[in-house]
Structure formats: C-alpha cells, structure tokens
C-alpha cells in the first residue's frame, strides 16, 4: 500500500492511493474530485474505469462535474428557491431558472483541506471544508467532512459527515462517471445493471420531478432482474426522450438486497457493486456529454459513462413522498456509499 502526493499550481494537490492488489484511486483536493480509478479486468489487465480530463486544469471549468463532490444540495432545486421555517431562501440559478448541484461555486469548486492516512489494511484521504452561513444562498454554518478509504478488499468507501448551527438543507454525493470497459474502450450501452429499486421519480420537460413516483414494473426502468443500459437509451418512451434518450432519474431503493446496484461489463468482465445508507440515487447515462472534452483516453462523447449519484432528493422541498434533505442544528449528517471492484471471476 502507498500514498503519493503531487503538488500542482493554484494550491491543487493530487493524492494517489494504491492498495496491495494494485487498485489505484487518484483524488484532487480541488472539488474532492476522483480523477482516476485503476482496476484489473478478468485477464488481470489494469485500466482506468472513470472519466477524467487529460489536462488537470480543465476541472476548473468543468460543466460535467467529472468525479466531483457535489453540494450543498446534489440535484436540481426548482426555481432556485425553497421555504424553510417560513422563510424563503433564494439561490443562484445556474441551469435556466433552477439551481443545480449546489450552484456554480458549490463544493465541486472549493479547495478542500486534505489529510492522507494509512492503517493496517486500508489507506485514504480525509477531506474537510467549512461552508459559511449564506454561502451560495444556503442557511447555516456547515462543517463538512468527506473521507475516501481504499481497502485491501478492493472497496472504495466514501463517508460523508456534516454538522450545522442552523436548520438547513443538505444532501451530498459524488459525481463519478464509470465505464467498466477500461480506458474508454466502449460506450456504456452494454453495461448490465441490476438495481434494488421498484420506484422512480417522473420528470417533466425541465428535468424536474413532477411529484409523481412511478412503479418500474413492465418498463425500461425495471432493473430488479438486471438489464443493459441500451434498453433505455434506445427506448422511445417519453421519460427517456426528455432527458436526451437515456436515464437521468432518481430511483428510490427498496433496501431489500445487500447491494443497491451491481454493474457488469461483459467484455472486460469487470463488476462494480455498490451499497449505501442513502435512500436512493440519480442514475445518469451521460446522454448530453457531447464531444468537446479531452479526456485521459481521447475525446468525450455521449454515453461514455454512467453516474450512480447516491443521495436524498431535493424534490422533497416542493413535493411530498420524497426522501428529506433537511438537517437540523442538533443532528449530524452521516451517510456512506461503498463501491466494491471485482471481476466475473471473483
């Protein structure tokens, strides 16, 4: 096991974590960004399974949120405002009239305090940030800690923790785009995903939840027995069309299985298993990624990665029936998401 640190300009640092099996996770203190994850395929060949920029400085103006920590609120807040204890809070609109992923200067744009650590069977990076009352329009001083831990069992554990001195709203996530083919050899069309979810949030043409939560049965949103992502990408169903042909929807977990998501890429044999304390996640299939970004392995294009954004739902600010994002002054925000890397052989 080892940790390497590289100093870049602008007080940016890159931390490289490598376990005893050669699994490597690269983290940038700017935005808490996961820039690379290297894992072996079924033949033992190591490849990068996430999307990242070839030029590190491109993260400074990244419209895609590659690998970044997202907050204070992940997702879209309708009309960039919400009411809390009778007071209306207005946030900066950064996607039409709406507020997306914490705003243009959200957690993906801050330099986090970074403290690497190494223990007997794991190593990692503890990131911390103090978000001041009123920052980006949100109430409350919030102390946030995010810890990335890489274990010798080939797990990447993300622990999120936060406290506030005033009732506020908070739901954090990581916005990594996974591509298990390795080094972007293929798109994600043939990624086979199984998901422990029987319900998802219906979206309107603005990509905002309508307030209706739909049953997945007999639809391309039913991943309970597994399906290829291509089935939704090629579907003519309205819910796929409005997001640019694919998925960009919030799924609510049934919490009946040990892993909320299992993704497999048939050619490489790589398997990604995910479990979480979060009540649901947004699955985004990079429908609108475009071809303008120079990545580590070449130019970007649509459907080159899939995001599993575990979180509660900002739709709860405007609709009943969604997992809440309220955080009171006497509470601690504590959530965990675990990504376990493997192959069809293990």
mmCIF file of C-alpha atoms in Angstrom:
data_model
loop_
_atom_site.group_PDB
_atom_site.id
_atom_site.type_symbol
_atom_site.label_atom_id
_atom_site.label_comp_id
_atom_site.label_asym_id
_atom_site.label_seq_id
_atom_site.Cartn_x
_atom_site.Cartn_y
_atom_site.Cartn_z
ATOM 1 C CA UNK A 1 0.000 0.000 0.000
ATOM 2 C CA UNK A 2 1.174 3.516 -0.663
ATOM 3 C CA UNK A 3 0.088 7.132 -0.883
ATOM 4 C CA UNK A 4 1.751 9.581 -3.243
ATOM 5 C CA UNK A 5 1.221 13.344 -3.247
ATOM 6 C CA UNK A 6 1.906 15.654 -6.176
ATOM 7 C CA UNK A 7 1.769 19.431 -5.934
ATOM 8 C CA UNK A 8 0.155 21.316 -8.813
ATOM 9 C CA UNK A 9 -0.374 25.053 -9.291
ATOM 10 C CA UNK A 10 -3.175 27.009 -7.577
ATOM 11 C CA UNK A 11 -2.618 25.078 -4.309
ATOM 12 C CA UNK A 12 -4.003 21.996 -6.017
ATOM 13 C CA UNK A 13 -2.679 18.611 -4.927
ATOM 14 C CA UNK A 14 -3.200 15.137 -6.388
ATOM 15 C CA UNK A 15 -3.217 12.199 -3.990
ATOM 16 C CA UNK A 16 -2.697 8.694 -5.398
ATOM 17 C CA UNK A 17 -3.859 5.778 -3.236
ATOM 18 C CA UNK A 18 -2.770 2.241 -4.155
ATOM 19 C CA UNK A 19 -3.724 -0.934 -2.262
ATOM 20 C CA UNK A 20 -1.863 -4.262 -2.099
ATOM 21 C CA UNK A 21 -3.757 -5.552 -5.160
ATOM 22 C CA UNK A 22 -2.709 -2.635 -7.347
ATOM 23 C CA UNK A 23 -6.129 -0.945 -7.332
ATOM 24 C CA UNK A 24 -5.418 2.782 -7.570
ATOM 25 C CA UNK A 25 -7.598 5.793 -6.766
ATOM 26 C CA UNK A 26 -6.451 9.319 -7.676
ATOM 27 C CA UNK A 27 -8.033 12.259 -5.812
ATOM 28 C CA UNK A 28 -7.715 16.002 -6.367
ATOM 29 C CA UNK A 29 -8.118 18.327 -3.369
ATOM 30 C CA UNK A 30 -9.902 20.770 -5.694
ATOM 31 C CA UNK A 31 -13.530 19.642 -5.649
ATOM 32 C CA UNK A 32 -12.608 16.374 -3.943
ATOM 33 C CA UNK A 33 -12.513 15.014 -7.490
ATOM 34 C CA UNK A 34 -11.873 11.344 -8.256
ATOM 35 C CA UNK A 35 -9.713 11.779 -11.355
ATOM 36 C CA UNK A 36 -8.781 8.121 -11.990
ATOM 37 C CA UNK A 37 -9.662 4.672 -10.690
ATOM 38 C CA UNK A 38 -7.495 1.836 -11.990
ATOM 39 C CA UNK A 39 -8.706 -1.761 -11.612
ATOM 40 C CA UNK A 40 -7.873 -5.072 -13.340
ATOM 41 C CA UNK A 41 -10.171 -6.791 -15.831
ATOM 42 C CA UNK A 42 -10.854 -10.550 -15.859
ATOM 43 C CA UNK A 43 -7.469 -11.125 -17.546
ATOM 44 C CA UNK A 44 -5.637 -9.051 -14.961
ATOM 45 C CA UNK A 45 -5.064 -6.083 -17.287
ATOM 46 C CA UNK A 46 -5.319 -2.813 -15.395
ATOM 47 C CA UNK A 47 -7.362 0.029 -16.875
ATOM 48 C CA UNK A 48 -8.967 3.303 -15.862
ATOM 49 C CA UNK A 49 -12.714 2.908 -15.180
ATOM 50 C CA UNK A 50 -13.739 6.550 -14.731
ATOM 51 C CA UNK A 51 -13.908 9.633 -16.942
ATOM 52 C CA UNK A 52 -11.360 12.358 -16.260
ATOM 53 C CA UNK A 53 -9.639 15.225 -18.037
ATOM 54 C CA UNK A 54 -6.224 14.790 -19.615
ATOM 55 C CA UNK A 55 -5.335 18.317 -18.502
ATOM 56 C CA UNK A 56 -5.978 18.686 -14.752
ATOM 57 C CA UNK A 57 -6.699 22.410 -15.100
ATOM 58 C CA UNK A 58 -9.781 21.616 -17.193
ATOM 59 C CA UNK A 59 -11.515 20.661 -13.936
ATOM 60 C CA UNK A 60 -11.614 24.360 -13.075
ATOM 61 C CA UNK A 61 -14.301 24.984 -15.693
ATOM 62 C CA UNK A 62 -15.974 21.577 -15.882
ATOM 63 C CA UNK A 63 -19.676 21.615 -16.862
ATOM 64 C CA UNK A 64 -19.846 17.824 -16.439
ATOM 65 C CA UNK A 65 -18.855 17.568 -12.739
ATOM 66 C CA UNK A 66 -16.463 14.686 -13.531
ATOM 67 C CA UNK A 67 -15.706 12.784 -10.303
ATOM 68 C CA UNK A 68 -16.575 15.751 -8.092
ATOM 69 C CA UNK A 69 -18.103 16.081 -4.652
ATOM 70 C CA UNK A 70 -21.488 17.747 -5.035
ATOM 71 C CA UNK A 71 -23.260 20.001 -2.530
ATOM 72 C CA UNK A 72 -24.594 21.557 -0.550
ATOM 73 C CA UNK A 73 -27.512 20.016 -2.421
ATOM 74 C CA UNK A 74 -27.000 17.464 -5.179
ATOM 75 C CA UNK A 75 -29.583 17.701 -7.948
ATOM 76 C CA UNK A 76 -31.959 20.415 -9.097
ATOM 77 C CA UNK A 77 -33.815 22.837 -6.833
ATOM 78 C CA UNK A 78 -36.901 24.080 -8.631
ATOM 79 C CA UNK A 79 -36.870 27.818 -9.398
ATOM 80 C CA UNK A 80 -33.689 28.144 -7.301
ATOM 81 C CA UNK A 81 -35.619 28.693 -4.091
ATOM 82 C CA UNK A 82 -37.122 26.890 -1.125
ATOM 83 C CA UNK A 83 -39.032 27.714 2.045
ATOM 84 C CA UNK A 84 -37.656 26.720 5.426
ATOM 85 C CA UNK A 85 -39.346 27.606 8.732
ATOM 86 C CA UNK A 86 -41.489 30.134 6.909
ATOM 87 C CA UNK A 87 -38.565 31.935 5.287
ATOM 88 C CA UNK A 88 -37.851 31.852 1.551
ATOM 89 C CA UNK A 89 -34.241 31.237 0.566
ATOM 90 C CA UNK A 90 -33.227 32.257 -2.926
ATOM 91 C CA UNK A 91 -30.260 30.571 -4.538
ATOM 92 C CA UNK A 92 -28.384 31.445 -7.697
ATOM 93 C CA UNK A 93 -29.940 29.930 -10.818
ATOM 94 C CA UNK A 94 -27.297 28.139 -12.870
ATOM 95 C CA UNK A 95 -29.431 25.919 -15.118
ATOM 96 C CA UNK A 96 -32.184 28.039 -16.608
ATOM 97 C CA UNK A 97 -34.350 29.200 -13.679
ATOM 98 C CA UNK A 98 -33.196 26.309 -11.491
ATOM 99 C CA UNK A 99 -30.288 25.699 -9.108
ATOM 100 C CA UNK A 100 -28.164 22.657 -9.963
ATOM 101 C CA UNK A 101 -25.597 20.776 -7.847
ATOM 102 C CA UNK A 102 -25.011 23.496 -5.278
ATOM 103 C CA UNK A 103 -24.534 26.300 -7.793
ATOM 104 C CA UNK A 104 -21.604 27.441 -9.911
ATOM 105 C CA UNK A 105 -19.403 27.751 -6.821
ATOM 106 C CA UNK A 106 -20.568 24.645 -4.989
ATOM 107 C CA UNK A 107 -18.411 22.046 -3.257
ATOM 108 C CA UNK A 108 -17.058 20.904 -6.632
ATOM 109 C CA UNK A 109 -15.238 24.251 -6.929
ATOM 110 C CA UNK A 110 -13.609 24.595 -3.498
ATOM 111 C CA UNK A 111 -10.165 23.518 -2.315
ATOM 112 C CA UNK A 112 -10.672 21.020 0.496
ATOM 113 C CA UNK A 113 -8.305 20.537 3.399
ATOM 114 C CA UNK A 114 -6.781 17.118 2.713
ATOM 115 C CA UNK A 115 -5.189 14.759 5.237
ATOM 116 C CA UNK A 116 -3.941 11.378 3.961
ATOM 117 C CA UNK A 117 -3.891 8.392 6.329
ATOM 118 C CA UNK A 118 -2.668 4.819 6.275
ATOM 119 C CA UNK A 119 -3.754 1.945 8.505
ATOM 120 C CA UNK A 120 -3.036 -1.785 8.581
ATOM 121 C CA UNK A 121 -5.463 -2.856 5.833
ATOM 122 C CA UNK A 122 -6.588 0.431 4.288
ATOM 123 C CA UNK A 123 -5.491 3.910 3.333
ATOM 124 C CA UNK A 124 -7.272 7.046 2.375
ATOM 125 C CA UNK A 125 -7.826 10.777 2.374
ATOM 126 C CA UNK A 126 -9.866 12.849 4.808
ATOM 127 C CA UNK A 127 -11.269 15.992 3.196
ATOM 128 C CA UNK A 128 -12.810 18.825 5.200
ATOM 129 C CA UNK A 129 -14.443 22.150 4.352
ATOM 130 C CA UNK A 130 -16.229 24.865 6.329
ATOM 131 C CA UNK A 131 -19.176 26.295 4.414
ATOM 132 C CA UNK A 132 -20.209 29.675 5.838
ATOM 133 C CA UNK A 133 -23.742 30.768 6.616
ATOM 134 C CA UNK A 134 -25.212 32.274 3.429
ATOM 135 C CA UNK A 135 -22.703 30.638 1.096
ATOM 136 C CA UNK A 136 -24.427 30.242 -2.281
ATOM 137 C CA UNK A 137 -27.637 31.334 -0.524
ATOM 138 C CA UNK A 138 -27.878 28.425 1.912
ATOM 139 C CA UNK A 139 -28.533 28.988 5.638
ATOM 140 C CA UNK A 140 -26.234 27.834 8.444
ATOM 141 C CA UNK A 141 -22.546 27.401 9.022
ATOM 142 C CA UNK A 142 -21.813 23.824 7.983
ATOM 143 C CA UNK A 143 -18.732 21.756 8.813
ATOM 144 C CA UNK A 144 -18.337 19.058 6.162
ATOM 145 C CA UNK A 145 -16.037 16.049 6.162
ATOM 146 C CA UNK A 146 -15.741 13.528 3.333
ATOM 147 C CA UNK A 147 -13.415 10.555 3.712
ATOM 148 C CA UNK A 148 -12.246 8.381 0.842
ATOM 149 C CA UNK A 149 -10.970 4.996 2.059
ATOM 150 C CA UNK A 150 -9.418 2.345 -0.201
ATOM 151 C CA UNK A 151 -9.304 -1.088 1.419
ATOM 152 C CA UNK A 152 -7.305 -4.196 0.565
ATOM 153 C CA UNK A 153 -10.670 -5.834 -0.221
ATOM 154 C CA UNK A 154 -10.828 -3.517 -3.255
ATOM 155 C CA UNK A 155 -13.518 -1.297 -1.784
ATOM 156 C CA UNK A 156 -13.680 2.470 -2.141
ATOM 157 C CA UNK A 157 -15.657 3.707 0.862
ATOM 158 C CA UNK A 158 -16.979 7.277 0.838
ATOM 159 C CA UNK A 159 -18.094 8.560 4.243
ATOM 160 C CA UNK A 160 -19.937 11.871 4.392
ATOM 161 C CA UNK A 161 -20.350 13.772 7.660
ATOM 162 C CA UNK A 162 -21.638 17.275 8.446
ATOM 163 C CA UNK A 163 -22.994 19.442 11.239
ATOM 164 C CA UNK A 164 -24.758 22.795 11.149
ATOM 165 C CA UNK A 165 -25.558 25.566 13.626
ATOM 166 C CA UNK A 166 -28.885 26.379 11.943
ATOM 167 C CA UNK A 167 -31.595 24.289 10.295
ATOM 168 C CA UNK A 168 -30.577 23.913 6.667
ATOM 169 C CA UNK A 169 -30.802 21.604 3.644
ATOM 170 C CA UNK A 170 -28.052 19.182 2.691
ATOM 171 C CA UNK A 171 -27.558 16.124 0.533
ATOM 172 C CA UNK A 172 -24.083 15.286 -0.716
ATOM 173 C CA UNK A 173 -22.951 12.918 -3.445
ATOM 174 C CA UNK A 174 -20.065 12.052 -5.730
ATOM 175 C CA UNK A 175 -20.466 12.563 -9.473
ATOM 176 C CA UNK A 176 -18.058 9.984 -10.898
ATOM 177 C CA UNK A 177 -18.762 8.671 -14.407
ATOM 178 C CA UNK A 178 -17.961 4.950 -14.527
ATOM 179 C CA UNK A 179 -17.019 2.999 -17.639
ATOM 180 C CA UNK A 180 -16.073 -0.569 -16.761
ATOM 181 C CA UNK A 181 -14.731 -1.404 -20.232
ATOM 182 C CA UNK A 182 -11.456 0.178 -19.105
ATOM 183 C CA UNK A 183 -9.692 3.125 -20.741
ATOM 184 C CA UNK A 184 -12.949 4.030 -22.506
ATOM 185 C CA UNK A 185 -12.751 1.152 -24.986
ATOM 186 C CA UNK A 186 -16.544 1.053 -25.374
ATOM 187 C CA UNK A 187 -19.591 3.136 -24.527
ATOM 188 C CA UNK A 188 -21.831 2.050 -21.644
ATOM 189 C CA UNK A 189 -24.617 0.656 -23.833
ATOM 190 C CA UNK A 190 -23.821 -2.945 -22.889
ATOM 191 C CA UNK A 191 -23.210 -2.311 -19.197
ATOM 192 C CA UNK A 192 -25.586 -4.668 -17.420
ATOM 193 C CA UNK A 193 -27.111 -3.072 -14.313
ATOM 194 C CA UNK A 194 -29.110 -4.683 -11.515
ATOM 195 C CA UNK A 195 -30.763 -2.283 -9.098
ATOM 196 C CA UNK A 196 -32.743 -2.806 -5.893
ATOM 197 C CA UNK A 197 -35.471 -0.338 -6.815
ATOM 198 C CA UNK A 198 -39.151 -0.637 -7.723
ATOM 199 C CA UNK A 199 -39.899 3.121 -7.922
ATOM 200 C CA UNK A 200 -38.501 6.165 -9.690
ATOM 201 C CA UNK A 201 -39.354 9.863 -9.918
ATOM 202 C CA UNK A 202 -41.195 11.004 -13.022
ATOM 203 C CA UNK A 203 -39.633 14.064 -14.678
ATOM 204 C CA UNK A 204 -41.154 16.918 -16.632
ATOM 205 C CA UNK A 205 -39.627 18.556 -19.715
ATOM 206 C CA UNK A 206 -37.466 20.771 -17.454
ATOM 207 C CA UNK A 207 -35.908 17.634 -15.885
ATOM 208 C CA UNK A 208 -37.674 18.427 -12.614
ATOM 209 C CA UNK A 209 -39.676 15.805 -10.701
ATOM 210 C CA UNK A 210 -43.406 16.208 -11.301
ATOM 211 C CA UNK A 211 -44.141 14.935 -7.799
ATOM 212 C CA UNK A 212 -45.293 11.542 -9.083
ATOM 213 C CA UNK A 213 -43.343 8.438 -8.135
ATOM 214 C CA UNK A 214 -43.840 5.675 -10.704
ATOM 215 C CA UNK A 215 -43.715 1.886 -10.456
ATOM 216 C CA UNK A 216 -40.947 0.417 -12.633
ATOM 217 C CA UNK A 217 -42.882 -2.762 -13.472
ATOM 218 C CA UNK A 218 -43.018 -3.610 -17.192
ATOM 219 C CA UNK A 219 -40.800 -0.678 -18.142
ATOM 220 C CA UNK A 220 -37.187 0.015 -19.108
ATOM 221 C CA UNK A 221 -36.780 1.433 -15.586
ATOM 222 C CA UNK A 222 -37.076 -2.034 -14.050
ATOM 223 C CA UNK A 223 -33.550 -3.130 -13.153
ATOM 224 C CA UNK A 224 -34.568 -5.551 -10.403
ATOM 225 C CA UNK A 225 -33.612 -8.570 -12.516
ATOM 226 C CA UNK A 226 -30.980 -6.656 -14.480
ATOM 227 C CA UNK A 227 -30.893 -5.132 -17.961
ATOM 228 C CA UNK A 228 -28.459 -3.466 -20.335
ATOM 229 C CA UNK A 229 -28.429 0.329 -20.261
ATOM 230 C CA UNK A 230 -29.006 0.245 -24.033
ATOM 231 C CA UNK A 231 -32.631 -0.723 -23.430
ATOM 232 C CA UNK A 232 -33.364 2.732 -22.039
ATOM 233 C CA UNK A 233 -31.025 4.619 -24.345
ATOM 234 C CA UNK A 234 -32.826 3.204 -27.411
ATOM 235 C CA UNK A 235 -36.329 3.393 -25.927
ATOM 236 C CA UNK A 236 -38.938 5.734 -27.407
ATOM 237 C CA UNK A 237 -40.635 6.115 -24.010
ATOM 238 C CA UNK A 238 -41.284 9.771 -23.153
ATOM 239 C CA UNK A 239 -39.336 9.606 -19.867
ATOM 240 C CA UNK A 240 -36.212 8.630 -21.805
ATOM 241 C CA UNK A 241 -36.705 11.163 -24.574
ATOM 242 C CA UNK A 242 -36.992 14.212 -22.330
ATOM 243 C CA UNK A 243 -33.573 13.572 -20.769
ATOM 244 C CA UNK A 244 -31.857 13.219 -24.146
ATOM 245 C CA UNK A 245 -32.507 9.482 -24.645
ATOM 246 C CA UNK A 246 -31.255 7.537 -21.653
ATOM 247 C CA UNK A 247 -31.515 7.901 -17.898
ATOM 248 C CA UNK A 248 -31.232 10.926 -15.614
ATOM 249 C CA UNK A 249 -33.742 9.843 -12.975
ATOM 250 C CA UNK A 250 -33.996 9.447 -9.225
ATOM 251 C CA UNK A 251 -34.551 5.843 -8.139
ATOM 252 C CA UNK A 252 -35.739 5.028 -4.603
ATOM 253 C CA UNK A 253 -34.107 1.923 -3.171
ATOM 254 C CA UNK A 254 -36.216 -0.921 -1.792
ATOM 255 C CA UNK A 255 -33.397 -1.754 0.644
ATOM 256 C CA UNK A 256 -34.045 -5.480 0.325
ATOM 257 C CA UNK A 257 -30.657 -6.575 -1.054
ATOM 258 C CA UNK A 258 -27.119 -6.216 0.319
ATOM 259 C CA UNK A 259 -26.037 -4.253 -2.752
ATOM 260 C CA UNK A 260 -28.239 -1.490 -4.137
ATOM 261 C CA UNK A 261 -26.536 -1.658 -7.540
ATOM 262 C CA UNK A 262 -24.453 -4.245 -9.374
ATOM 263 C CA UNK A 263 -22.983 -3.224 -12.731
ATOM 264 C CA UNK A 264 -21.153 -5.601 -15.078
ATOM 265 C CA UNK A 265 -19.299 -5.015 -18.341
ATOM 266 C CA UNK A 266 -19.370 -8.289 -20.295
ATOM 267 C CA UNK A 267 -16.187 -7.929 -22.377
ATOM 268 C CA UNK A 268 -13.790 -6.805 -19.639
ATOM 269 C CA UNK A 269 -15.565 -8.880 -17.015
ATOM 270 C CA UNK A 270 -15.346 -6.011 -14.542
ATOM 271 C CA UNK A 271 -18.022 -5.852 -11.848
ATOM 272 C CA UNK A 272 -18.909 -2.831 -9.722
ATOM 273 C CA UNK A 273 -21.060 -3.429 -6.631
ATOM 274 C CA UNK A 274 -22.491 -0.529 -4.668
ATOM 275 C CA UNK A 275 -24.128 -0.362 -1.259
ATOM 276 C CA UNK A 276 -25.206 2.771 0.551
ATOM 277 C CA UNK A 277 -27.052 4.222 3.528
ATOM 278 C CA UNK A 278 -28.696 6.720 1.185
ATOM 279 C CA UNK A 279 -32.395 6.217 0.317
ATOM 280 C CA UNK A 280 -31.898 6.476 -3.437
ATOM 281 C CA UNK A 281 -29.781 7.717 -6.306
ATOM 282 C CA UNK A 282 -29.808 9.506 -9.619
ATOM 283 C CA UNK A 283 -28.558 7.315 -12.448
ATOM 284 C CA UNK A 284 -27.251 9.421 -15.325
ATOM 285 C CA UNK A 285 -26.053 7.813 -18.552
ATOM 286 C CA UNK A 286 -24.164 10.877 -19.917
ATOM 287 C CA UNK A 287 -26.844 11.473 -22.554
ATOM 288 C CA UNK A 288 -25.692 15.064 -23.062
ATOM 289 C CA UNK A 289 -21.942 14.748 -22.547
ATOM 290 C CA UNK A 290 -21.052 15.896 -26.054
ATOM 291 C CA UNK A 291 -17.710 15.659 -27.854
ATOM 292 C CA UNK A 292 -15.797 18.734 -26.674
ATOM 293 C CA UNK A 293 -13.845 17.388 -23.685
ATOM 294 C CA UNK A 294 -10.317 15.984 -23.989
ATOM 295 C CA UNK A 295 -10.218 13.039 -21.607
ATOM 296 C CA UNK A 296 -7.308 10.847 -20.496
ATOM 297 C CA UNK A 297 -8.078 8.352 -23.263
ATOM 298 C CA UNK A 298 -9.414 10.618 -26.009
ATOM 299 C CA UNK A 299 -12.343 12.885 -26.796
ATOM 300 C CA UNK A 300 -15.642 12.661 -24.946
ATOM 301 C CA UNK A 301 -18.931 11.562 -26.466
ATOM 302 C CA UNK A 302 -22.425 10.760 -25.300
ATOM 303 C CA UNK A 303 -22.943 7.524 -23.334
ATOM 304 C CA UNK A 304 -19.303 7.252 -22.353
ATOM 305 C CA UNK A 305 -20.008 6.913 -18.632
ATOM 306 C CA UNK A 306 -22.724 6.191 -16.073
ATOM 307 C CA UNK A 307 -23.118 8.050 -12.773
ATOM 308 C CA UNK A 308 -24.565 6.483 -9.627
ATOM 309 C CA UNK A 309 -25.304 9.595 -7.553
ATOM 310 C CA UNK A 310 -26.455 8.306 -4.152
ATOM 311 C CA UNK A 311 -28.437 10.958 -2.282
ATOM 312 C CA UNK A 312 -31.719 12.120 -0.808
ATOM 313 C CA UNK A 313 -33.975 14.183 -3.054
ATOM 314 C CA UNK A 314 -34.241 17.975 -3.420
ATOM 315 C CA UNK A 315 -37.720 17.304 -4.823
ATOM 316 C CA UNK A 316 -38.724 16.885 -1.163
ATOM 317 C CA UNK A 317 -38.569 20.695 -0.862
ATOM 318 C CA UNK A 318 -41.578 21.016 -3.171
ATOM 319 C CA UNK A 319 -43.327 17.619 -3.123
ATOM 320 C CA UNK A 320 -44.423 15.083 -0.536
ATOM 321 C CA UNK A 321 -43.221 11.486 -0.598
ATOM 322 C CA UNK A 322 -39.543 12.108 -1.377
ATOM 323 C CA UNK A 323 -36.605 11.459 0.997
ATOM 324 C CA UNK A 324 -35.978 14.620 3.019
ATOM 325 C CA UNK A 325 -32.845 16.759 2.791
ATOM 326 C CA UNK A 326 -33.454 18.776 5.986
ATOM 327 C CA UNK A 327 -30.643 18.914 8.539
ATOM 328 C CA UNK A 328 -31.329 20.359 11.990
ATOM 329 C CA UNK A 329 -28.795 22.050 14.252
ATOM 330 C CA UNK A 330 -28.915 19.168 16.750
ATOM 331 C CA UNK A 331 -28.322 16.479 14.114
ATOM 332 C CA UNK A 332 -25.287 15.034 12.366
ATOM 333 C CA UNK A 333 -25.465 14.273 8.666
ATOM 334 C CA UNK A 334 -23.889 10.832 8.321
ATOM 335 C CA UNK A 335 -24.018 8.801 5.109
ATOM 336 C CA UNK A 336 -21.874 6.183 3.417
ATOM 337 C CA UNK A 337 -21.524 4.754 -0.076
ATOM 338 C CA UNK A 338 -19.277 1.767 -0.817
ATOM 339 C CA UNK A 339 -18.042 0.828 -4.287
ATOM 340 C CA UNK A 340 -16.600 -2.691 -4.469
ATOM 341 C CA UNK A 341 -14.476 -3.512 -7.511
ATOM 342 C CA UNK A 342 -14.100 -7.014 -8.890
ATOM 343 C CA UNK A 343 -14.490 -9.228 -11.926
ATOM 344 C CA UNK A 344 -16.776 -12.029 -13.017
ATOM 345 C CA UNK A 345 -14.066 -14.410 -11.795
ATOM 346 C CA UNK A 346 -14.340 -13.293 -8.152
#
